[in-house]
Amino acid sequence: HIGAYMGDGTTIEMRSSRLNVWKEEFDESRWAYYGIPDWLESHPEKEESKETEIAGGDTVIKNIQKFCNEYVGAGLIIDGIYGPLTKAALCKALQHYLNVTYNAGLKEDGEFGPLTKEACVVISGKNKLVYIAQAMLYCKGYDMSHSIVNDDLDGELGNGTKNAVLEYQQDTRGLRQDKACGPATFYTMFN
């Protein structure tokens, strides 16, 4: 486990072999809790976004990556390709949502463990939690065309999303087939 301050208020960290390198703002990182040395400028003036967008790739996934960067400072390269960093960023977004909305007290580390599963609730309405569930379904190849508006997911739990959840549950051994995306369904999506 190693981390480094990169300047301009940014840290990088090798959290685990599974997550690879993680980049985030110092003030939002776990390193901020260990104390700030006097020589460290942790509140630099924000420059224009250094977010890199690469041509090509899936436009909906690019919007999912932008959501993760804006919502939890994931530091993803906007390439439109779903991979382990995008998955971890969506998990971090889920943990952040549960902390903000339900005061879950989760470590926002992008690793879906037993505490995250215990804090999960069943999705409903129109909100970021529904968006995260839709994003995982889309990235796993389930038809979310009914929920795409202007190349982005709508974050609304309608019949199309419920049917996509059911299809995922039918394809995943051990899940109750009830169209309700809750703790067990989220757990299998992220593990």
XYZ file of C-alpha atoms in Angstrom:
191
model
C 0.000 0.000 0.000
C 1.507 3.305 -1.062
C 0.322 6.816 -1.800
C 1.879 10.051 -2.993
C 0.970 13.727 -3.144
C 1.191 14.878 -6.759
C 0.781 18.629 -6.250
C -2.192 20.823 -7.171
C -4.219 19.186 -4.382
C -4.100 15.725 -5.973
C -3.024 12.388 -4.502
C -2.472 9.006 -6.089
C -2.613 5.756 -4.216
C -2.167 2.067 -4.910
C -5.028 0.782 -2.749
C -4.923 -2.845 -3.733
C -3.917 -5.084 -6.604
C -7.566 -5.193 -7.639
C -8.147 -1.438 -7.747
C -4.776 -0.487 -9.198
C -3.930 3.244 -9.036
C -6.519 5.600 -7.530
C -6.357 9.370 -8.120
C -8.360 11.868 -6.076
C -8.363 15.308 -4.498
C -6.304 15.425 -1.292
C -9.149 16.900 0.775
C -11.426 14.023 -0.269
C -8.830 11.309 0.240
C -8.207 9.234 3.320
C -4.721 10.805 3.514
C -6.294 14.065 4.707
C -7.258 12.310 7.950
C -3.645 11.527 8.835
C -2.723 15.184 9.239
C -1.611 17.821 6.784
C 2.081 18.754 6.882
C 2.769 22.505 7.107
C 4.532 22.510 3.734
C 1.607 20.957 1.858
C -0.718 23.231 -0.100
C -3.954 21.263 0.140
C -6.313 23.947 -1.143
C -4.830 25.145 -4.424
C -6.889 27.361 -6.650
C -8.833 25.124 -8.947
C -7.664 25.160 -12.525
C -9.763 24.207 -15.492
C -10.700 20.548 -15.380
C -7.836 18.265 -16.388
C -10.328 15.558 -17.262
C -9.157 13.756 -20.376
C -11.710 12.660 -22.920
C -10.626 10.191 -25.561
C -12.306 9.968 -28.963
C -14.324 6.818 -29.618
C -15.762 4.528 -26.977
C -19.364 4.207 -25.842
C -21.030 7.604 -25.308
C -23.282 6.377 -22.481
C -20.279 4.938 -20.628
C -18.479 8.264 -21.141
C -21.404 9.988 -19.421
C -21.291 7.414 -16.613
C -17.565 8.149 -16.184
C -18.261 11.914 -16.157
C -20.929 11.331 -13.484
C -18.391 9.455 -11.325
C -15.802 12.207 -11.759
C -18.286 14.932 -10.837
C -20.043 13.068 -8.016
C -17.087 11.488 -6.212
C -13.968 12.932 -7.850
C -13.081 9.557 -9.341
C -10.424 10.927 -11.698
C -11.432 8.583 -14.510
C -10.200 9.067 -18.046
C -13.325 9.550 -20.155
C -12.729 6.774 -22.673
C -16.165 5.156 -22.909
C -14.749 1.760 -21.956
C -16.103 -0.081 -18.904
C -13.333 -1.577 -16.806
C -12.284 -2.092 -13.171
C -11.667 1.608 -12.502
C -15.134 2.576 -13.743
C -16.645 -0.243 -11.683
C -14.780 0.904 -8.557
C -15.861 4.507 -9.200
C -19.515 3.425 -9.441
C -19.103 1.533 -6.163
C -17.599 4.641 -4.576
C -20.582 6.643 -5.892
C -22.940 4.074 -4.334
C -21.123 4.316 -0.992
C -21.177 8.118 -1.147
C -24.907 8.149 -1.889
C -25.610 5.814 1.046
C -23.479 7.984 3.343
C -25.094 11.259 2.293
C -28.667 9.990 2.128
C -28.760 7.422 4.948
C -25.738 8.403 7.083
C -24.366 4.888 6.512
C -20.848 5.680 7.748
C -19.214 3.675 4.947
C -15.621 4.011 3.882
C -15.849 5.361 0.329
C -13.156 3.121 -1.076
C -14.819 1.590 -4.131
C -14.744 -1.909 -2.649
C -18.142 -3.548 -2.175
C -17.918 -5.511 1.055
C -20.340 -6.707 3.747
C -20.849 -3.251 5.283
C -21.771 -1.748 1.925
C -24.176 -4.621 1.289
C -25.763 -4.134 4.715
C -26.226 -0.395 4.056
C -27.840 -0.895 0.621
C -31.511 -0.176 0.124
C -33.915 -1.145 -2.652
C -33.915 1.428 -5.452
C -37.026 3.534 -5.998
C -38.089 6.805 -7.569
C -35.675 9.001 -9.487
C -32.269 9.570 -7.920
C -28.536 8.840 -8.118
C -28.980 5.347 -6.640
C -31.263 4.371 -9.528
C -28.712 5.909 -11.925
C -25.919 3.790 -10.393
C -28.021 0.616 -10.753
C -28.841 1.530 -14.360
C -25.160 2.226 -15.034
C -24.116 -1.193 -13.740
C -26.817 -2.911 -15.788
C -25.811 -0.981 -18.911
C -22.114 -1.737 -18.393
C -22.933 -5.428 -17.947
C -24.707 -5.447 -21.315
C -28.378 -5.263 -20.325
C -30.759 -3.289 -22.520
C -31.232 0.140 -20.981
C -32.337 1.890 -24.183
C -35.659 2.753 -22.518
C -33.773 4.816 -19.912
C -31.357 6.677 -22.194
C -32.038 10.352 -22.877
C -29.457 12.436 -24.772
C -26.855 9.655 -24.499
C -27.185 9.435 -20.703
C -29.212 7.339 -18.281
C -32.266 9.021 -16.761
C -31.932 7.743 -13.156
C -35.637 6.924 -13.021
C -37.072 3.591 -11.915
C -39.584 2.781 -14.619
C -40.866 -0.510 -15.992
C -37.941 -0.799 -18.404
C -35.408 -0.581 -15.581
C -37.413 -3.040 -13.468
C -37.446 -5.472 -16.400
C -33.679 -5.085 -16.875
C -33.195 -5.818 -13.150
C -35.387 -8.917 -13.523
C -33.400 -10.079 -16.552
C -30.159 -9.627 -14.598
C -31.642 -11.539 -11.642
C -32.723 -14.370 -13.942
C -29.194 -14.563 -15.375
C -27.539 -14.550 -11.937
C -27.654 -17.657 -9.825
C -29.030 -17.270 -6.311
C -30.921 -14.003 -6.745
C -34.616 -13.649 -6.028
C -36.382 -12.730 -9.261
C -38.472 -9.833 -7.983
C -37.454 -6.788 -10.117
C -36.214 -5.129 -6.889
C -32.607 -3.985 -7.027
C -31.492 -4.129 -3.409
C -28.559 -5.399 -1.316
C -28.211 -8.881 -2.869
C -28.546 -7.645 -6.457
C -26.067 -4.805 -5.905
C -23.660 -7.251 -4.241
C -23.593 -9.569 -7.267
C -23.216 -6.619 -9.648
C -20.113 -5.369 -7.872
C -18.508 -8.736 -7.039
